[in-house]
Coordinates of C-alpha atoms and ligand atoms in Angstrom, one line a residue:
X1 CA 26.5 181.1 110.7
X2 CA 30.3 181.3 110.9
X3 CA 30.3 184.9 109.8
X4 CA 28.0 185.8 112.7
X5 CA 30.4 184.3 115.1
X6 CA 32.9 186.8 114.1
X7 CA 30.5 189.7 114.6
X8 CA 32.0 191.7 117.5
X9 CA 29.5 191.8 120.3
X10 CA 28.5 195.1 121.6
X11 CA 29.3 196.0 125.1
X12 CA 27.2 194.1 127.7
X13 CA 25.4 192.2 124.9
X14 CA 24.6 188.7 126.0
X15 CA 25.8 186.1 123.5
X16 CA 24.6 182.5 123.1
X17 CA 25.7 179.6 121.0
X18 CA 23.7 177.2 118.9
X19 CA 24.2 174.3 121.3
X20 CA 22.9 176.4 124.2
X21 CA 19.9 177.4 122.2
X22 CA 19.1 173.8 121.4
X23 CA 19.3 172.9 125.1
X24 CA 16.9 175.8 125.9
X25 CA 14.4 174.5 123.4
X26 CA 14.6 171.0 124.8
X27 CA 14.0 172.4 128.3
X28 CA 11.0 174.3 127.0
X29 CA 9.5 171.0 125.8
X30 CA 10.0 169.4 129.2
X31 CA 12.8 167.1 128.0
X32 CA 15.0 166.1 131.0
X33 CA 17.5 163.8 129.3
X34 CA 19.3 163.2 126.0
X35 CA 20.6 159.9 124.8
X36 CA 23.8 160.3 122.9
X37 CA 27.2 159.1 121.7
X38 CA 29.7 161.9 121.5
X39 CA 31.4 163.5 118.5
X40 CA 33.2 166.7 117.8
X41 CA 30.2 168.0 115.8
X42 CA 27.8 168.0 118.7
X43 CA 29.7 168.8 121.9
X44 CA 28.2 172.3 122.3
X45 CA 24.7 170.7 122.9
X46 CA 26.2 168.9 125.9
X47 CA 27.5 172.2 127.2
X48 CA 24.0 173.7 126.8
X49 CA 22.5 170.7 128.6
X50 CA 24.9 171.3 131.6
X51 CA 23.4 174.8 131.9
X52 CA 19.8 173.7 131.5
X53 CA 20.1 170.8 133.9
X54 CA 19.4 168.2 131.2
X55 CA 20.9 164.8 131.9
X56 CA 23.2 163.3 129.3
X57 CA 23.1 159.5 129.0
X58 CA 26.0 158.4 126.8
X59 CA 25.7 155.0 125.2
X60 CA 28.0 152.7 123.1
X61 CA 26.1 152.6 119.9
X62 CA 23.9 155.3 118.3
X63 CA 21.1 152.8 117.5
X64 CA 20.7 152.4 121.3
X65 CA 20.4 156.2 121.7
X66 CA 17.7 156.4 119.1
X67 CA 15.7 153.4 120.5
X68 CA 16.1 154.8 124.0
X69 CA 14.6 158.1 122.7
X70 CA 11.7 156.1 121.2
X71 CA 11.2 154.2 124.5
X72 CA 11.3 157.4 126.6
X73 CA 8.6 158.9 124.4
X74 CA 6.4 155.8 124.9
X75 CA 6.8 155.8 128.7
X76 CA 6.5 159.5 129.4
X77 CA 4.3 160.8 126.5
X78 CA 7.0 163.5 126.1
X79 CA 9.2 163.5 123.0
X80 CA 12.4 161.5 123.4
X81 CA 15.7 163.0 122.2
X82 CA 18.8 161.4 120.8
X83 CA 21.8 163.4 119.8
X84 CA 24.4 161.9 117.5
X85 CA 27.4 163.0 115.5
X86 CA 27.5 163.5 111.7
X87 CA 27.9 160.7 109.2
X88 CA 28.3 157.3 110.9
X89 CA 26.7 158.6 114.1
X90 CA 23.6 159.5 112.1
X91 CA 23.5 156.4 109.9
X92 CA 23.9 154.2 113.1
X93 CA 20.7 155.9 114.4
X94 CA 18.6 155.3 111.3
X95 CA 17.2 152.1 112.6
X96 CA 15.9 153.7 115.8
X97 CA 14.2 156.5 113.8
X98 CA 12.7 154.0 111.4
X99 CA 11.4 152.0 114.3
X100 CA 9.8 155.1 115.9
X101 CA 8.1 155.9 112.6
X102 CA 6.3 152.5 112.3
X103 CA 5.6 152.5 116.1
X104 CA 4.2 156.1 115.9
X105 CA 6.6 157.3 118.6
X106 CA 7.4 161.0 118.9
X107 CA 11.1 161.4 119.1
X108 CA 13.7 163.9 117.8
X109 CA 17.0 162.9 116.4
X110 CA 19.6 165.7 116.3
X111 CA 22.6 164.9 114.1
X112 CA 25.8 166.8 113.6
X113 CA 26.9 168.0 110.2
X114 CA 30.0 169.4 108.7
X115 CA 30.3 173.2 108.7
X116 CA 28.2 175.1 106.2
X117 CA 31.4 176.9 105.2
X118 CA 32.6 173.5 104.0
X119 CA 29.3 172.5 102.4
X120 CA 29.9 169.8 99.8
X121 CA 33.7 170.1 100.1
X122 CA 34.2 166.7 101.5
X123 CA 34.3 167.5 105.2
X124 CA 34.8 164.9 107.9
X125 CA 31.7 162.7 108.2
X126 CA 29.7 164.7 105.6
X127 CA 26.6 162.9 104.3
X128 CA 23.2 164.0 102.9
X129 CA 21.4 163.3 106.2
X130 CA 18.2 165.2 105.5
X131 CA 17.7 163.3 102.2
X132 CA 18.4 160.0 104.1
X133 CA 15.9 160.8 106.8
X134 CA 13.1 162.3 104.8
X135 CA 11.3 159.0 104.1
X136 CA 11.4 157.8 107.7
X137 CA 10.5 161.0 109.5
X138 CA 7.5 163.4 109.7
X139 CA 9.9 166.3 109.4
X140 CA 13.6 166.5 108.5
X141 CA 15.6 169.8 108.1
X142 CA 18.9 171.6 108.4
X143 CA 19.2 174.3 111.0
X144 CA 20.2 177.2 108.7
X145 CA 21.5 179.7 111.2
X146 CA 22.4 179.9 114.9
X147 CA 19.5 182.3 115.6
X148 CA 17.1 179.7 114.4
X149 CA 18.5 176.7 116.4
X150 CA 15.8 176.8 119.2
X151 CA 13.1 177.7 116.7
X152 CA 13.8 174.7 114.5
X153 CA 13.8 172.4 117.5
X154 CA 10.4 173.6 118.5
X155 CA 9.2 173.2 114.9
X156 CA 10.5 169.6 114.9
X157 CA 8.6 168.9 118.1
X158 CA 5.4 170.4 116.7
X159 CA 5.6 168.1 113.7
X160 CA 6.2 165.0 116.0
X161 CA 2.6 165.4 117.3
X162 CA 0.8 165.9 114.0
X163 CA -1.7 163.1 113.3
X164 CA -0.2 159.9 114.6
X165 CA 3.0 160.8 116.4
X166 CA 6.4 160.1 114.9
X167 CA 10.0 161.0 114.6
X168 CA 11.6 164.3 113.4
X169 CA 15.2 164.9 112.4
X170 CA 17.4 168.0 112.5
X171 CA 21.0 168.3 111.4
X172 CA 23.0 171.2 112.7
X173 CA 26.2 172.2 110.8
X174 CA 29.1 172.5 113.1
X175 CA 29.7 176.2 112.5
X176 CA 26.0 177.0 113.1
X177 CA 26.1 175.1 116.4
X178 CA 29.3 176.6 117.7
X179 CA 28.7 180.2 116.7
X180 CA 27.5 182.7 119.2
X181 CA 24.8 185.3 118.4
X182 CA 23.3 188.0 120.5
X183 CA 20.6 186.5 122.7
X184 CA 18.0 189.0 121.6
X185 CA 18.4 188.1 118.0
X186 CA 17.6 184.4 118.6
X187 CA 14.0 183.2 118.5
X188 CA 13.5 181.2 121.7
X189 CA 10.0 179.7 121.9
X190 CA 8.7 179.7 125.5
X191 CA 7.4 176.6 127.2
X192 CA 3.7 175.9 126.4
X193 CA 3.5 178.8 123.9
X194 CA 4.7 177.3 120.6
X195 CA 2.4 174.4 119.9
X196 CA -1.2 173.5 120.5
X197 CA -2.9 170.3 121.5
X198 CA -3.6 168.3 118.4
X199 CA -6.2 166.1 120.2
X200 CA -9.4 165.8 118.2
X201 CA -12.7 164.3 119.4
X202 CA -13.8 163.2 115.9
X203 CA -16.8 164.1 113.8
X204 CA -19.8 164.4 116.1
X205 CA -22.1 162.8 113.5
X206 CA -19.8 159.8 113.3
X207 CA -19.8 159.5 117.1
X208 CA -23.6 159.4 117.1
X209 CA -23.5 156.7 114.4
X210 CA -21.0 154.6 116.3
X211 CA -23.1 154.9 119.5
X212 CA -26.1 153.6 117.5
X213 CA -24.1 150.7 116.1
X214 CA -22.9 149.7 119.6
X215 CA -26.3 150.0 121.1
X216 CA -27.8 147.8 118.4
X217 CA -25.0 145.2 118.2
X218 CA -25.5 141.7 119.7
X219 CA -22.0 140.5 119.2
X220 CA -19.6 143.5 119.3
X221 CA -15.9 143.4 120.1
X222 CA -13.2 146.1 120.3
X223 CA -9.5 145.9 119.6
X224 CA -7.7 148.4 121.7
X225 CA -4.4 149.2 119.9
X226 CA -1.3 151.2 120.7
X227 CA -2.9 154.6 120.3
X228 CA -5.1 153.9 123.4
X229 CA -1.9 154.2 125.4
X230 CA -0.4 157.0 123.1
X231 CA -3.5 159.1 123.8
X232 CA -3.6 158.1 127.4
X233 CA -7.1 156.8 126.8
X234 CA -7.0 154.0 129.3
X235 CA -9.8 155.3 131.5
X236 CA -12.1 156.1 128.6
X237 CA -11.5 152.7 127.0
X238 CA -12.2 150.9 130.3
X239 CA -15.3 152.8 130.8
X240 CA -16.5 152.2 127.3
X241 CA -16.1 148.4 127.5
X242 CA -17.6 148.2 131.0
X243 CA -20.6 150.6 130.5
X244 CA -21.5 149.1 127.1
X245 CA -20.5 145.5 127.9
X246 CA -18.1 145.1 125.0
X247 CA -15.5 142.4 125.0
X248 CA -12.0 143.8 124.4
X249 CA -8.8 142.6 122.9
X250 CA -5.5 144.5 123.2
X251 CA -2.4 144.8 121.1
X252 CA 0.9 146.6 121.1
X253 CA 1.1 149.3 123.7
X254 CA -2.6 148.9 124.2
X255 CA -1.9 145.8 126.2
X256 CA -2.6 146.2 129.9
X257 CA -5.4 148.7 129.2
X258 CA -7.6 146.2 131.2
X259 CA -5.9 144.2 133.9
X260 CA -5.7 140.4 133.5
X261 CA -8.7 138.7 135.0
X262 CA -11.0 141.6 134.1
X263 CA -14.3 140.2 132.8
X264 CA -13.9 142.1 129.5
X265 CA -10.2 141.2 129.0
X266 CA -9.8 138.6 126.3
X267 CA -6.8 137.4 124.4
X268 CA -6.9 133.8 123.0
X269 CA -10.5 134.1 121.6
X270 CA -9.5 136.8 119.1
X271 CA -9.7 134.8 115.9
X272 CA -13.1 133.4 117.0
X273 CA -14.4 136.9 117.9
X274 CA -13.3 138.4 114.6
X275 CA -15.0 135.6 112.7
X276 CA -18.3 135.7 114.6
X277 CA -18.8 139.3 115.7
X278 CA -21.5 141.5 114.2
X279 CA -19.6 144.7 115.0
X280 CA -15.8 145.0 115.2
X281 CA -14.3 148.3 116.4
X282 CA -10.6 148.7 115.7
X283 CA -9.0 151.5 117.8
X284 CA -5.6 152.9 117.0
X285 CA -4.0 150.1 115.1
X286 CA -3.6 149.7 111.4
X287 CA -4.7 146.8 109.2
X288 CA -1.1 145.7 108.8
X289 CA 0.5 142.2 108.8
X290 CA -0.5 141.8 112.5
X291 CA -4.1 142.0 111.4
X292 CA -3.8 140.0 108.2
X293 CA -4.3 143.3 106.4
X294 CA -7.9 143.2 107.6
X295 CA -8.6 139.9 105.9
X296 CA -9.1 138.1 109.2
X297 CA -12.2 140.0 110.1
X298 CA -15.6 138.5 109.1
X299 CA -16.9 139.8 105.8
X300 CA -20.4 140.0 107.4
X301 CA -19.4 142.2 110.4
X302 CA -19.8 145.9 110.5
X303 CA -16.3 147.3 110.8
X304 CA -15.4 150.6 112.5
X305 CA -12.0 152.0 112.6
X306 CA -10.8 154.9 114.8
X307 CA -7.3 156.3 114.3
X308 CA -5.2 159.4 114.8
X309 CA -4.1 159.3 111.2
X310 CA -6.5 159.7 108.3
X311 CA -4.2 157.6 106.1
X312 CA -4.7 154.6 108.3
X313 CA -8.5 154.6 108.2
X314 CA -9.8 152.2 105.5
X315 CA -6.3 151.3 104.3
X316 CA -6.2 147.7 103.0
X317 CA -9.8 147.0 103.9
X318 CA -13.1 148.8 103.5
X319 CA -14.7 150.0 106.7
X320 CA -18.3 150.8 107.4
X321 CA -17.4 153.8 109.5
X322 CA -14.1 155.6 110.0
X323 CA -13.4 158.2 112.6
X324 CA -10.2 160.3 112.7
X325 CA -9.5 161.3 116.2
X326 CA -8.0 160.7 119.6
X327 CA -8.8 157.2 120.9
X328 CA -9.6 158.3 124.4
X329 CA -11.7 161.3 123.4
X330 CA -13.7 159.4 120.8
X331 CA -14.4 156.4 123.1
X332 CA -15.5 158.7 125.9
X333 CA -17.9 160.5 123.6
X334 CA -19.4 157.3 122.3
X335 CA -19.9 156.0 125.8
X336 CA -21.7 159.2 126.7
X337 CA -23.8 159.2 123.6
X338 CA -24.8 155.6 124.0
X339 CA -25.5 155.8 127.8
X340 CA -28.3 158.3 127.1
X341 CA -30.4 155.6 125.5
X342 CA -33.1 153.9 127.6
X343 CA -31.4 150.5 126.8
X344 CA -27.8 150.6 125.6
X345 CA -28.0 147.0 124.8
X346 CA -25.5 145.8 127.3
X347 CA -27.7 143.2 128.9
X348 CA -28.4 141.5 125.6
X349 CA -24.6 141.0 125.1
X350 CA -24.2 138.8 128.2
X351 CA -24.6 135.6 126.2
X352 CA -21.9 136.7 123.6
X353 CA -19.5 137.4 126.4
X354 CA -20.1 134.0 127.9
X355 CA -19.5 132.4 124.5
X356 CA -16.2 134.2 124.1
X357 CA -15.2 133.4 127.6
X358 CA -15.8 129.7 127.0
X359 CA -13.5 129.8 123.8
X360 CA -10.9 131.7 125.8
X361 CA -10.9 129.2 128.7
X362 CA -10.8 126.2 126.4
X363 CA -7.7 127.6 124.6
X364 CA -6.1 128.4 127.9
X365 CA -6.6 125.0 129.4
X366 CA -5.3 123.3 126.2
X367 CA -2.1 125.1 126.6
X368 CA -1.6 125.0 130.3
X369 CA 0.2 121.7 130.5
X370 CA 2.9 123.2 128.2
X371 CA 3.2 126.2 130.5
X372 CA 3.7 123.9 133.4
X373 CA 6.1 121.5 131.6
X374 CA 9.0 120.1 133.6
X375 CA 10.9 119.2 130.4
X376 CA 14.6 119.9 130.1
X377 CA 15.8 121.5 127.8
X378 CA 13.2 123.9 129.0
X379 CA 9.9 124.4 127.0
X380 CA 9.7 128.1 126.1
X381 CA 6.1 128.1 127.2
X382 CA 7.3 127.3 130.7
X383 CA 9.8 130.2 130.7
X384 CA 7.2 132.7 129.6
X385 CA 4.7 131.3 132.1
X386 CA 7.2 131.8 134.9
X387 CA 7.8 135.4 133.7
X388 CA 4.1 136.1 133.6
X389 CA 3.7 134.9 137.2
X390 CA 6.7 136.9 138.3
X391 CA 5.4 140.3 137.0
X392 CA 3.8 142.7 139.4
X393 CA 1.5 145.7 138.8
X394 CA 4.7 147.8 138.7
X395 CA 6.7 145.7 136.2
X396 CA 7.2 147.2 132.8
X397 CA 7.7 144.2 130.5
X398 CA 9.9 144.5 127.4
X399 CA 10.2 141.8 124.7
X400 CA 13.1 141.7 122.3
X401 CA 13.6 138.6 120.2
X402 CA 12.2 136.2 117.6
X403 CA 10.5 133.0 118.5
X404 CA 10.9 133.4 122.2
X405 CA 9.1 136.7 122.2
X406 CA 6.3 135.2 120.0
X407 CA 5.7 132.7 122.8
X408 CA 5.7 135.6 125.3
X409 CA 3.1 137.5 123.3
X410 CA 0.7 134.7 123.9
X411 CA 1.3 134.2 127.6
X412 CA 2.7 137.3 129.2
X413 CA 0.0 139.8 130.3
X414 CA 1.1 143.2 131.7
X415 CA -0.7 144.0 134.8
X416 CA -1.0 147.8 134.2
X417 CA -1.5 150.1 131.2
X418 CA 1.7 151.3 129.5
X419 CA 3.6 148.4 131.0
X420 CA 4.2 146.5 127.7
X421 CA 7.0 147.5 125.2
X422 CA 7.7 145.7 122.0
X423 CA 9.4 147.1 118.9
X424 CA 6.2 147.6 117.0
X425 CA 5.5 146.8 113.4
X426 CA 9.1 147.3 112.2
X427 CA 10.0 144.2 114.2
X428 CA 13.4 145.5 115.1
X429 CA 15.7 143.2 117.0
X430 CA 17.9 145.1 119.5
X431 CA 15.3 147.4 121.1
X432 CA 15.5 145.6 124.5
X433 CA 18.5 147.2 126.2
X434 CA 17.7 150.7 125.0
X435 CA 14.0 150.3 126.1
X436 CA 15.2 149.1 129.5
X437 CA 17.4 152.2 129.7
X438 CA 14.6 154.6 128.8
X439 CA 12.0 152.9 131.0
X440 CA 14.2 152.7 134.1
X441 CA 15.5 156.2 133.7
X442 CA 12.1 157.7 133.2
X443 CA 10.3 155.6 135.9
X444 CA 12.9 154.6 138.6
X445 CA 9.9 153.7 140.8
X446 CA 9.0 150.8 138.4
X447 CA 10.6 147.4 138.0
X448 CA 11.7 146.7 134.4
X449 CA 11.7 143.1 133.2
X450 CA 13.1 142.3 129.8
X451 CA 13.0 139.0 127.8
X452 CA 15.6 138.7 125.0
X453 CA 16.3 136.1 122.4
X454 CA 20.0 135.3 122.4
X455 CA 20.2 136.7 118.8
X456 CA 18.4 139.9 119.7
X457 CA 20.4 140.6 122.8
X458 CA 23.7 140.4 121.0
X459 CA 22.7 143.3 118.6
X460 CA 22.8 146.0 121.3
X461 CA 23.8 144.0 124.4
X462 CA 27.0 145.9 125.0
X463 CA 25.0 148.8 126.3
X464 CA 24.3 146.6 129.3
X465 CA 27.4 148.4 130.6
X466 CA 25.6 151.7 130.2
X467 CA 22.8 150.4 132.5
X468 CA 25.5 149.5 135.1
X469 CA 27.2 152.8 134.7
X470 CA 24.0 154.8 135.2
X471 CA 22.7 152.5 138.0
X472 CA 19.6 151.3 136.1
X473 CA 18.8 147.9 137.6
X474 CA 16.4 145.5 135.8
X475 CA 15.6 141.8 135.6
X476 CA 16.9 140.5 132.3
X477 CA 16.2 137.1 130.9
X478 CA 17.8 135.5 127.8
X479 CA 15.8 132.7 126.3
X480 CA 18.9 131.0 124.9
X481 CA 18.5 128.5 122.0
X482 CA 21.9 129.2 120.5
X483 CA 20.1 130.1 117.3
X484 CA 18.1 132.7 115.4
X485 CA 15.3 130.2 115.7
X486 CA 12.4 132.1 114.2
X487 CA 14.3 132.3 110.9
X488 CA 15.8 128.8 111.3
X489 CA 12.3 127.3 111.4
X490 CA 11.4 128.7 108.0
X491 CA 14.7 127.6 106.5
X492 CA 14.3 124.1 107.7
X493 CA 10.8 123.9 106.3
X494 CA 11.9 125.2 103.0
X495 CA 15.3 123.7 102.5
X496 CA 15.4 120.7 104.8
X497 CA 17.3 120.1 108.1
X498 CA 20.9 120.3 106.7
X499 CA 20.5 123.4 104.6
X500 CA 18.2 124.9 107.2
X501 CA 21.2 125.4 109.5
X502 CA 22.9 128.1 107.3
X503 CA 23.3 131.6 108.6
X504 CA 21.2 131.2 111.8
X505 CA 23.5 129.4 114.3
X506 CA 24.9 131.2 117.4
X507 CA 27.4 130.0 119.9
X508 CA 26.5 128.5 123.3
X509 CA 27.1 131.8 125.2
X510 CA 26.8 132.0 129.0
X511 CA 25.2 135.5 129.1
X512 CA 25.3 135.4 132.9
X513 CA 29.1 135.7 132.7
X514 CA 28.7 138.6 130.3
X515 CA 26.5 140.4 132.8
X516 CA 28.9 139.7 135.6
X517 CA 31.9 140.9 133.6
X518 CA 30.2 144.2 133.1
X519 CA 29.3 144.7 136.7
X520 CA 25.8 143.2 136.7
X521 CA 24.2 140.1 138.2
X522 CA 23.9 136.8 136.4
X523 CA 22.8 133.1 136.7
X524 CA 22.5 130.2 134.4
X525 CA 19.3 128.1 134.4
X526 CA 18.9 124.7 132.9
X527 CA 16.1 123.2 135.1
X528 CA 12.6 124.8 134.9
X529 CA 12.2 124.7 138.7
X530 CA 15.1 127.0 139.0
X531 CA 13.6 129.8 136.8
X532 CA 11.5 131.5 139.5
X533 CA 14.2 131.5 142.3
X534 CA 16.7 132.9 139.8
X535 CA 14.3 135.7 138.8
X536 CA 13.7 136.5 142.5
X537 CA 17.5 136.7 143.2
X538 CA 17.9 139.0 140.1
X539 CA 15.1 141.2 141.6
X540 CA 16.8 141.2 145.0
X541 CA 20.3 142.0 143.5
X542 CA 19.4 145.6 142.7
X543 CA 21.7 145.4 139.7
X544 CA 21.2 145.1 136.0
X545 CA 20.9 141.3 135.5
X546 CA 20.8 138.5 133.0
X547 CA 19.3 135.2 133.8
X548 CA 20.4 133.0 131.0
X549 CA 17.7 130.3 130.5
X550 CA 18.6 127.4 128.1
X551 CA 15.4 126.7 126.2
X552 CA 14.7 123.8 123.8
X553 CA 15.8 124.9 120.3
X554 CA 13.6 122.3 118.7
X555 CA 10.4 123.8 120.0
X556 CA 8.7 126.6 118.0
X557 CA 5.9 129.0 118.7
X558 CA 2.7 128.4 116.7
X559 CA 3.0 131.9 115.1
X560 CA 6.4 130.9 113.8
X561 CA 5.2 127.6 112.5
X562 CA 2.3 129.2 110.6
X563 CA 4.7 131.9 109.4
X564 CA 1.8 134.2 110.0
X565 CA 4.0 137.3 109.8
X566 CA 4.5 136.8 106.1
X567 CA 0.9 136.1 105.2
Ligands
LIG1 C1 17.4 144.0 113.2 C2 16.8 142.8 112.7 N1 17.6 141.9 112.0 C3 17.0 140.7 111.6 C4 15.7 140.4 111.8 C5 15.1 139.1 111.3 N2 14.8 138.2 112.5 C6 13.6 138.1 113.0 S1 13.5 137.0 114.2 C7 15.1 136.6 114.1 C8 15.8 135.6 115.0 C9 16.0 136.2 116.4 O1 16.7 135.3 117.2 P1 16.6 135.3 118.7 O2 16.6 136.7 119.2 O3 17.7 134.5 119.3 O4 15.2 134.7 119.0 P2 14.7 133.2 118.7 O5 13.9 133.3 117.4 O6 15.9 132.4 118.6 O7 13.9 132.9 119.9 C10 15.7 137.4 113.1 C11 17.2 137.4 112.8 C12 15.0 141.4 112.5 N3 13.7 141.2 112.8 N4 15.5 142.5 113.0
LIG2 MG1 17.6 132.5 119.8

C-alpha cells in the first residue's frame, strides 16, 4: 500500500515494486508474453517484464489484447495474459474475457485501478471492475497490498484451471502496483510449487460401465469436442476410435483430432449418425445451441457425456451415463478396459461404419459441383474449397465472420490437431486478427491462415498493423460481400427485400489496399481461378496479407438459411 512505499528501507534491504512482483509470478507460470495497451496505471508491470524477459506486445484496442490472450492459451496450453489500464481499458477487454469464459480458455486479465488512497473519490478511470468481471470469470479480485501481488497472480492462475478452464481477473490499484516493499516480505510462489494438476481420470466404476457399453454397441459414435484438445487428449482419442472401431465427429477445437481421410473421420453424416446410433458418446462439449440443446440426438440411443465440468454433464438433456474427468485420461482408460475383453465388438461395427461412410460420400458428392463452381461473383463454396486445398499440415486455420465462416465450417478440415480456431459458443466477431497474433507469436514455425467476413474483419482489423510491426506474417482472406450477410438473410426473410437491407450494409472496401497501406501484402480477386495463385503469392510474400475475395452476396450457407443457431 501507499504507506508501505514510504517505509524507509533498512540498509542493504532489497526492495521490489508490485509490477515487478507481477512479472515474477507470470514468469513462474511460464508466461513469455503479455498482450497490452498502455496506460499510466499499469506501466510498472512493463518494467517488471523487462527484468523478467517477458515480451510485451502492444496492440491498438484492448479487445484485441484479451482475445490474443485467449488464443495464446488455446495454442500453448499455458494461460494467456492481457494487461490493460483502468476504466475504458478494462471495459474494452470485457468481450475478450467473456469469449474466453464460453470457450473455456484459461486466460488472466490484469486491469489497472485508481489508487486505494483515492478509493471511491472519483479518481481517473475508476470503475467497479471486480463487480463487472465477476459473472464472466472463474475468479475476480483486487490485489490488496503490494506484498500479495505475486500471490494473487498465482491464485488467479490456480483458479483458471479448476474444472473446465476459464478466465480470471485481477485489478491492481495504482499505489499498490507502484509501491516498493522489502523483497523478503512479499510472497513469491515458485514455479511448479503453487498449484497441482487438476487432471482427473473419472470414476473407475463409470469407466468400466462405458467400456461395457462400447463393447456391446452395434452402432456407436463419438463426438470429440474442444476439451479433447484442451486436455491434449488427441492420442488417447485416436487410439479409442481406432481400437474400438468407433466413428468420430469433431467440433470446435476438437477438429483435426483425426486427419482428413482417416477411416474414422466423419463430418457430413453427423445428423444421420445422431439419429441412428445406439450409443452416442459426447466428449468435452456442452449440449448448447450447436447441439440443438441435445434434442438432435435420437431418443432411443444410449447417451454418455464426458466433461471436465460437472455442471455441463446432463445439462439440457438427460444422459444414461455421465463422467466428470479429463477427456484424454477417460478415453485412454476406457480403451484399456474394453481391450481386455475377448471380443471388443469392433468387427461387428464394420457395417455401421460403411453405412455412415456411404451417407458421408453422398453428401460430399452432392455439394462438390458448388465447391468447383466457376461462377462470378464467386460462390462462397468455391472460396472455402480453395482454402481447404491450400492448407498444409502446418497451417493453423482461423475463422472470423458470419455466413462465410459458416460455409467454411462445412468444408475446411484442419490437417492437424489444435490447428482450428473459432470464437467458440459466444460467437464473437473480431477474434480473427488477435488469434492470428497469438498463434503466429506462439508458433512461428506454423503458417497461419485466417478467413474473415468483411464485417468481422472491420471490428478489430486495425491491429493488422500490430502484425506488421511485430513481423507476424499470415495468409489472410476476406470473403467480401459488402454486407453483414448472416444477419441480412434473416431480415430479408422476416421483413422482405426492401426492409431487409436496414443496418447490415457495408461499403465496397478494397481490403487489399488497406493491407498495403499498413505495410502488408494485398490482392483483389474477382475470378475463382485467381484464388489459388493469389493465396500462393500471399504465402510467398512473407508478410501479413489480405486477399480480398469478392463473393456473391445473394448466396447463403444452409446453416444461415435454416437459422439453426437460434433453434
Ligand atoms: C461482436 C459481434 N457483433 C455482432 C454479431 C452478430 N453477427 C453475427 S454474424 C454477423 C454478420 C457478420 O458479417 P461478415 O463478417 O461480413 O460475414 P458474412 O455474414 O457477411 O459472411 C453479425 C453482425 C456477433 N456475432 N458478434
Ligand atoms: Mg460480409
